[in-house]
mmCIF file of C-alpha atoms in Angstrom:
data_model
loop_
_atom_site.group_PDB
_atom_site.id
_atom_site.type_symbol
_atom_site.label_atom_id
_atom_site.label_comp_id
_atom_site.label_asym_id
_atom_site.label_seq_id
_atom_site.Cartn_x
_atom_site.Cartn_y
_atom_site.Cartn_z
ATOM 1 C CA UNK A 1 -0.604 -3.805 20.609
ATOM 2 C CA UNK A 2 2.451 -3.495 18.735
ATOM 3 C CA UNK A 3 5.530 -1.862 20.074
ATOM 4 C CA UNK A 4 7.369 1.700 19.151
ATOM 5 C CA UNK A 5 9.704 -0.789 17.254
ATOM 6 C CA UNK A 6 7.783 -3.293 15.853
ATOM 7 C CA UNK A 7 6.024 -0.343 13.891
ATOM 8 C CA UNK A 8 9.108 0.993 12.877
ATOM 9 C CA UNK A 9 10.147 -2.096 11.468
ATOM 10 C CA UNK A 10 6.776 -2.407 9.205
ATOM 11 C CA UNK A 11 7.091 0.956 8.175
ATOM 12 C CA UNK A 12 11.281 -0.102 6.764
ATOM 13 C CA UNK A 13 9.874 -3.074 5.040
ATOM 14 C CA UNK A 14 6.623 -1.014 3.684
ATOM 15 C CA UNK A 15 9.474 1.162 2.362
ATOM 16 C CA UNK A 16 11.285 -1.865 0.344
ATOM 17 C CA UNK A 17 8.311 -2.721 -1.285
ATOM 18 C CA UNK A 18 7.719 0.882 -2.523
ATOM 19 C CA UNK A 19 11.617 1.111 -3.411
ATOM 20 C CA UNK A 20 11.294 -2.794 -5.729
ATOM 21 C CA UNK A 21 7.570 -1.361 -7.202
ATOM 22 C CA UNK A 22 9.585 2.240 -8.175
ATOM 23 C CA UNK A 23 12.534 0.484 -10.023
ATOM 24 C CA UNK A 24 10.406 -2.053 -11.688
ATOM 25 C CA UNK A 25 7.858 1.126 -12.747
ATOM 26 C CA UNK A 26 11.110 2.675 -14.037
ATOM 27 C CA UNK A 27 12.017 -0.566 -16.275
ATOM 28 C CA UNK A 28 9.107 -0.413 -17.840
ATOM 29 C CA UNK A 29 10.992 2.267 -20.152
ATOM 30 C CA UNK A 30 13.784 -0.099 -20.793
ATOM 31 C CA UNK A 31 12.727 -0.811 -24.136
ATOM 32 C CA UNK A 32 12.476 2.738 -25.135
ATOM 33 C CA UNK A 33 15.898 3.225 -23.785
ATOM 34 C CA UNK A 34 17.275 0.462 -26.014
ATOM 35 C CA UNK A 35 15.983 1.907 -28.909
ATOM 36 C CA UNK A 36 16.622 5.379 -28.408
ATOM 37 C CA UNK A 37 20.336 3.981 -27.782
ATOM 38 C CA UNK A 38 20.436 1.582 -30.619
ATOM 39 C CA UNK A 39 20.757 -1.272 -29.138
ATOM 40 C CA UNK A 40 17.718 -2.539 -30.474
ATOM 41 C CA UNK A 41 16.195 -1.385 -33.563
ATOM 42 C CA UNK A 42 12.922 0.142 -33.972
ATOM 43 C CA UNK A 43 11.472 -2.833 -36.165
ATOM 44 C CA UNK A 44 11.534 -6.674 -34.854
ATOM 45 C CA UNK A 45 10.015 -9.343 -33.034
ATOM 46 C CA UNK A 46 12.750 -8.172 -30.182
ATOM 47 C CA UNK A 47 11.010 -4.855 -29.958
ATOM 48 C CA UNK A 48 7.912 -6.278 -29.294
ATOM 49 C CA UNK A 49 8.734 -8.937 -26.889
ATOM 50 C CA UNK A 50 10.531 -6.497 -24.863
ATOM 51 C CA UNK A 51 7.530 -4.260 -24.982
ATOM 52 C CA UNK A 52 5.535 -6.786 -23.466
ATOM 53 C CA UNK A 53 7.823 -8.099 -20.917
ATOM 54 C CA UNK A 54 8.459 -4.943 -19.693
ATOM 55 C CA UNK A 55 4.978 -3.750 -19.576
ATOM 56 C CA UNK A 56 4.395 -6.664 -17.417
ATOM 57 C CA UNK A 57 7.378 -6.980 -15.425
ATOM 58 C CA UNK A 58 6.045 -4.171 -12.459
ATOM 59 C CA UNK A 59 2.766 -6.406 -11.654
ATOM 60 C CA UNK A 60 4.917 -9.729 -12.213
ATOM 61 C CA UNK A 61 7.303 -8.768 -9.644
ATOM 62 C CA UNK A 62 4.363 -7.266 -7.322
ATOM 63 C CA UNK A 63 1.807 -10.804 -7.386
ATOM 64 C CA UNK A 64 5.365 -12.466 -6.598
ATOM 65 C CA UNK A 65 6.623 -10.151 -3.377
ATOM 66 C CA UNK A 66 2.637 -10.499 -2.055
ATOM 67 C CA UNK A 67 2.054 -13.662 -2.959
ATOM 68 C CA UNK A 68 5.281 -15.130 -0.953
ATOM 69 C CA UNK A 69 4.516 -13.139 1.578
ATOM 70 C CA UNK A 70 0.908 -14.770 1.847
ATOM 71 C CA UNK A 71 3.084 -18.364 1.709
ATOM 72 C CA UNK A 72 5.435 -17.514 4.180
ATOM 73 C CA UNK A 73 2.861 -16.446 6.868
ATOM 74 C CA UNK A 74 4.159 -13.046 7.058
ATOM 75 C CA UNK A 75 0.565 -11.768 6.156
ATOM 76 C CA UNK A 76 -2.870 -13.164 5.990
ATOM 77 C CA UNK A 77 -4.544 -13.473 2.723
ATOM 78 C CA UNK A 78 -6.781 -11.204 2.743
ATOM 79 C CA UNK A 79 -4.098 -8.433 3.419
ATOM 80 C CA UNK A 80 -1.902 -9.524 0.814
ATOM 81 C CA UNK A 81 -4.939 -9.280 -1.714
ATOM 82 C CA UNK A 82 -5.753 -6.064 -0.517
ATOM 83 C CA UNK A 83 -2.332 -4.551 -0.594
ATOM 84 C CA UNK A 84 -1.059 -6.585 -3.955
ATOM 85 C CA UNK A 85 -4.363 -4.936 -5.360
ATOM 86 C CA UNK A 86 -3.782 -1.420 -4.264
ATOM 87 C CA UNK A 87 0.426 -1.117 -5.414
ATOM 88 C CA UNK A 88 -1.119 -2.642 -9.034
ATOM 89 C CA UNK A 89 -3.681 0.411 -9.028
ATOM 90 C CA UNK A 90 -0.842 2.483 -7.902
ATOM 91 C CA UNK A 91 1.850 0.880 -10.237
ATOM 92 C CA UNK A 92 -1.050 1.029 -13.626
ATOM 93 C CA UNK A 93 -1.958 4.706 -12.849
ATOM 94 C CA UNK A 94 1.473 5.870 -12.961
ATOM 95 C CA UNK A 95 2.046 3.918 -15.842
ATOM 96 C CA UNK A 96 -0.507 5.467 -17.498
ATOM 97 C CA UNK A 97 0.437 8.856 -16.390
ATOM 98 C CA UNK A 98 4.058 8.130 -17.700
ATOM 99 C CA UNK A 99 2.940 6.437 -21.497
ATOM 100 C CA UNK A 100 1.107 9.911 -21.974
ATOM 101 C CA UNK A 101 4.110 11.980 -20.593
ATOM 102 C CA UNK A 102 5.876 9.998 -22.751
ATOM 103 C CA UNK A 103 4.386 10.684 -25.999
ATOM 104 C CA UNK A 104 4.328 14.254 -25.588
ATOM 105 C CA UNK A 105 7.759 14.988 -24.238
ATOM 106 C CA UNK A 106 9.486 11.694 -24.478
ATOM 107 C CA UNK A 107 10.745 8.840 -22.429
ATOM 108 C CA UNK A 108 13.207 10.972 -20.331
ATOM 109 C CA UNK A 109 10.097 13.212 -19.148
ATOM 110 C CA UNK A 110 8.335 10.076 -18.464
ATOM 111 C CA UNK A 111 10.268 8.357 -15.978
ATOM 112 C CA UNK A 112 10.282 11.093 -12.446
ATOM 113 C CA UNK A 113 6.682 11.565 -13.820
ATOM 114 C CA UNK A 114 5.671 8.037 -13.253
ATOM 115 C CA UNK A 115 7.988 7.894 -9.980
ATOM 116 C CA UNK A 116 6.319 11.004 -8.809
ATOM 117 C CA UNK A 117 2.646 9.693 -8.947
ATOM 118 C CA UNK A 118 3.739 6.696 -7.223
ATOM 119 C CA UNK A 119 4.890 9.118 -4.328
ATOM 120 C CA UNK A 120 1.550 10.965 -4.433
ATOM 121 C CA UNK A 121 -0.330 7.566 -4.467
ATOM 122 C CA UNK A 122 1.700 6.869 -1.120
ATOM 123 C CA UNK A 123 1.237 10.110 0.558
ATOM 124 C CA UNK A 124 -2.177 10.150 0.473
ATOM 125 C CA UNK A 125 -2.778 7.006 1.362
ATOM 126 C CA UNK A 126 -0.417 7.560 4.329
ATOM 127 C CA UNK A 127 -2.673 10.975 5.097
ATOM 128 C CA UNK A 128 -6.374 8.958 5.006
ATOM 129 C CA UNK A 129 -4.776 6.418 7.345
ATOM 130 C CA UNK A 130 -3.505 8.710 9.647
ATOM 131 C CA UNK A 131 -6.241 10.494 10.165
ATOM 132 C CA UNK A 132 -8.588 7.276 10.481
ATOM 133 C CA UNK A 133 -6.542 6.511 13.147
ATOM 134 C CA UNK A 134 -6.880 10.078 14.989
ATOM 135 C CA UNK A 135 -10.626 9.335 14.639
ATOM 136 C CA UNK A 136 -10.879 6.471 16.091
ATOM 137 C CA UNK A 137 -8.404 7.284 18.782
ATOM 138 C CA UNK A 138 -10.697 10.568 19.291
ATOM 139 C CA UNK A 139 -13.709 8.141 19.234
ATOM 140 C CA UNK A 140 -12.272 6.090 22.077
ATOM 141 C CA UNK A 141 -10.997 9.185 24.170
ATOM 142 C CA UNK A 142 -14.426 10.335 24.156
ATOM 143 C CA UNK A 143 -15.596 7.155 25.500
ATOM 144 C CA UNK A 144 -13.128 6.745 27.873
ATOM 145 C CA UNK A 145 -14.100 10.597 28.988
ATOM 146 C CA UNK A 146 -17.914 9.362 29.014
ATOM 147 C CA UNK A 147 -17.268 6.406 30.948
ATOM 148 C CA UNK A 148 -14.894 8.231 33.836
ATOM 149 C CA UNK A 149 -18.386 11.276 33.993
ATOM 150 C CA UNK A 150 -20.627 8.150 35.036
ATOM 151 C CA UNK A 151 -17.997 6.585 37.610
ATOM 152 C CA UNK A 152 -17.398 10.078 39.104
ATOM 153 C CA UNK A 153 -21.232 10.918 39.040
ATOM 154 C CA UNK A 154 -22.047 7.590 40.570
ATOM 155 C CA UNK A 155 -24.017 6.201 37.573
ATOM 156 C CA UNK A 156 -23.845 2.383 36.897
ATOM 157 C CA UNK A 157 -22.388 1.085 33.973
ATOM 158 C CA UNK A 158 -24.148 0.407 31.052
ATOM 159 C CA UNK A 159 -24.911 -3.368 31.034
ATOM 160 C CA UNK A 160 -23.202 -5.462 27.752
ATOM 161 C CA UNK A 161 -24.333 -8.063 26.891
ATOM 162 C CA UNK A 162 -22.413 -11.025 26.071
ATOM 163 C CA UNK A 163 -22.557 -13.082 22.672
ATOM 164 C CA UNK A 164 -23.473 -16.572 22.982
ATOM 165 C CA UNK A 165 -20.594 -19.091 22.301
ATOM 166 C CA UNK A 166 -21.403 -20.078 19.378
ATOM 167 C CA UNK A 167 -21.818 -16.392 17.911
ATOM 168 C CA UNK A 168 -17.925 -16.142 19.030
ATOM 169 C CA UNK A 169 -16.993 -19.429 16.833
ATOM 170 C CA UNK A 170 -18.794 -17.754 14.153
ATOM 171 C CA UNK A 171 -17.369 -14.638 14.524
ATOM 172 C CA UNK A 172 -13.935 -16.044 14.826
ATOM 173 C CA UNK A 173 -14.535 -18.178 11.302
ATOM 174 C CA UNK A 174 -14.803 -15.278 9.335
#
């Protein structure tokens, strides 16, 4: 079980990640900036590439952070798949929240709209894993409680089983 501190330390790093996915989110209105400030015009292969790159740039910079994290060992694969997947669903919803903000009240409007989703996004995932972990933890007290009623009422145990040995090398393979 992880200590007080380790968890602490996750939860600073989760942070960072949220932090890099906000600012690149944010860039994605570069372009519109550079217009809008003339320092590229509205015509031009410039305009376009821009547009592009900076429509990509948020999911570039996400596969990158997840995908040296899966090389580095700091997280299994699967994890890295799973979370890579979920701050790209995050990171294309408030896009597309922010691109319709945008064309109805402009660019300005746009960007603590787009940062804003990506805050709800977080929240509630931070709520439905909180309270999966009061269930189980609920689950388990329960158990616990059930298990102390048969000691004190002299009841044996209930008899497990165990898995043959070559169910556990399965199980461990997967």
């Amino acid at each position: 079980m992880k200590t007080y501190a380790e968890i602490v330390e996750g939860y600073k790093k989760r942070q960072r990640d949220t932090l890099v996915d906000t600012i690149a989110t944010g860039l994605t209105y570069m372009d519109e900036v550079a217009v809008e400030t003339g320092l590229l015009e509205e015509t031009g292969l410039m305009t376009e590439l821009t547009e592009s790159l900076t429509g990509a740039l948020p999911f570039v910079i996400i596969a990158a952070t997840e995908g040296s994290k899966v090389i580095l060992g700091k997280k299994p694969g699967a994890t890295g798949v799973k979370d890579g997947a979920f701050r790209m669903l995050k990171t294309g919803a408030a896009m597309g929240v922010g691109a319709t903000v945008a064309g109805a009240a402009g660019f300005w409007a746009a960007l603590p709209v787009t940062m804003g989703v990506r805050a709800l996004f977080d929240t509630y995932r931070s709520k439905a894993l909180t309270g999966m972990r009061i269930k189980s933890r609920t689950d388990r007290l329960h158990e616990l409680k059930l298990q102390l009623e048969r000691r004190k009422n002299g009841e044996p145990e209930p008899q497990v089983t165990a898995l043959p040995p070559d169910a556990i090398a399965v199980a461990g393979e997967a």
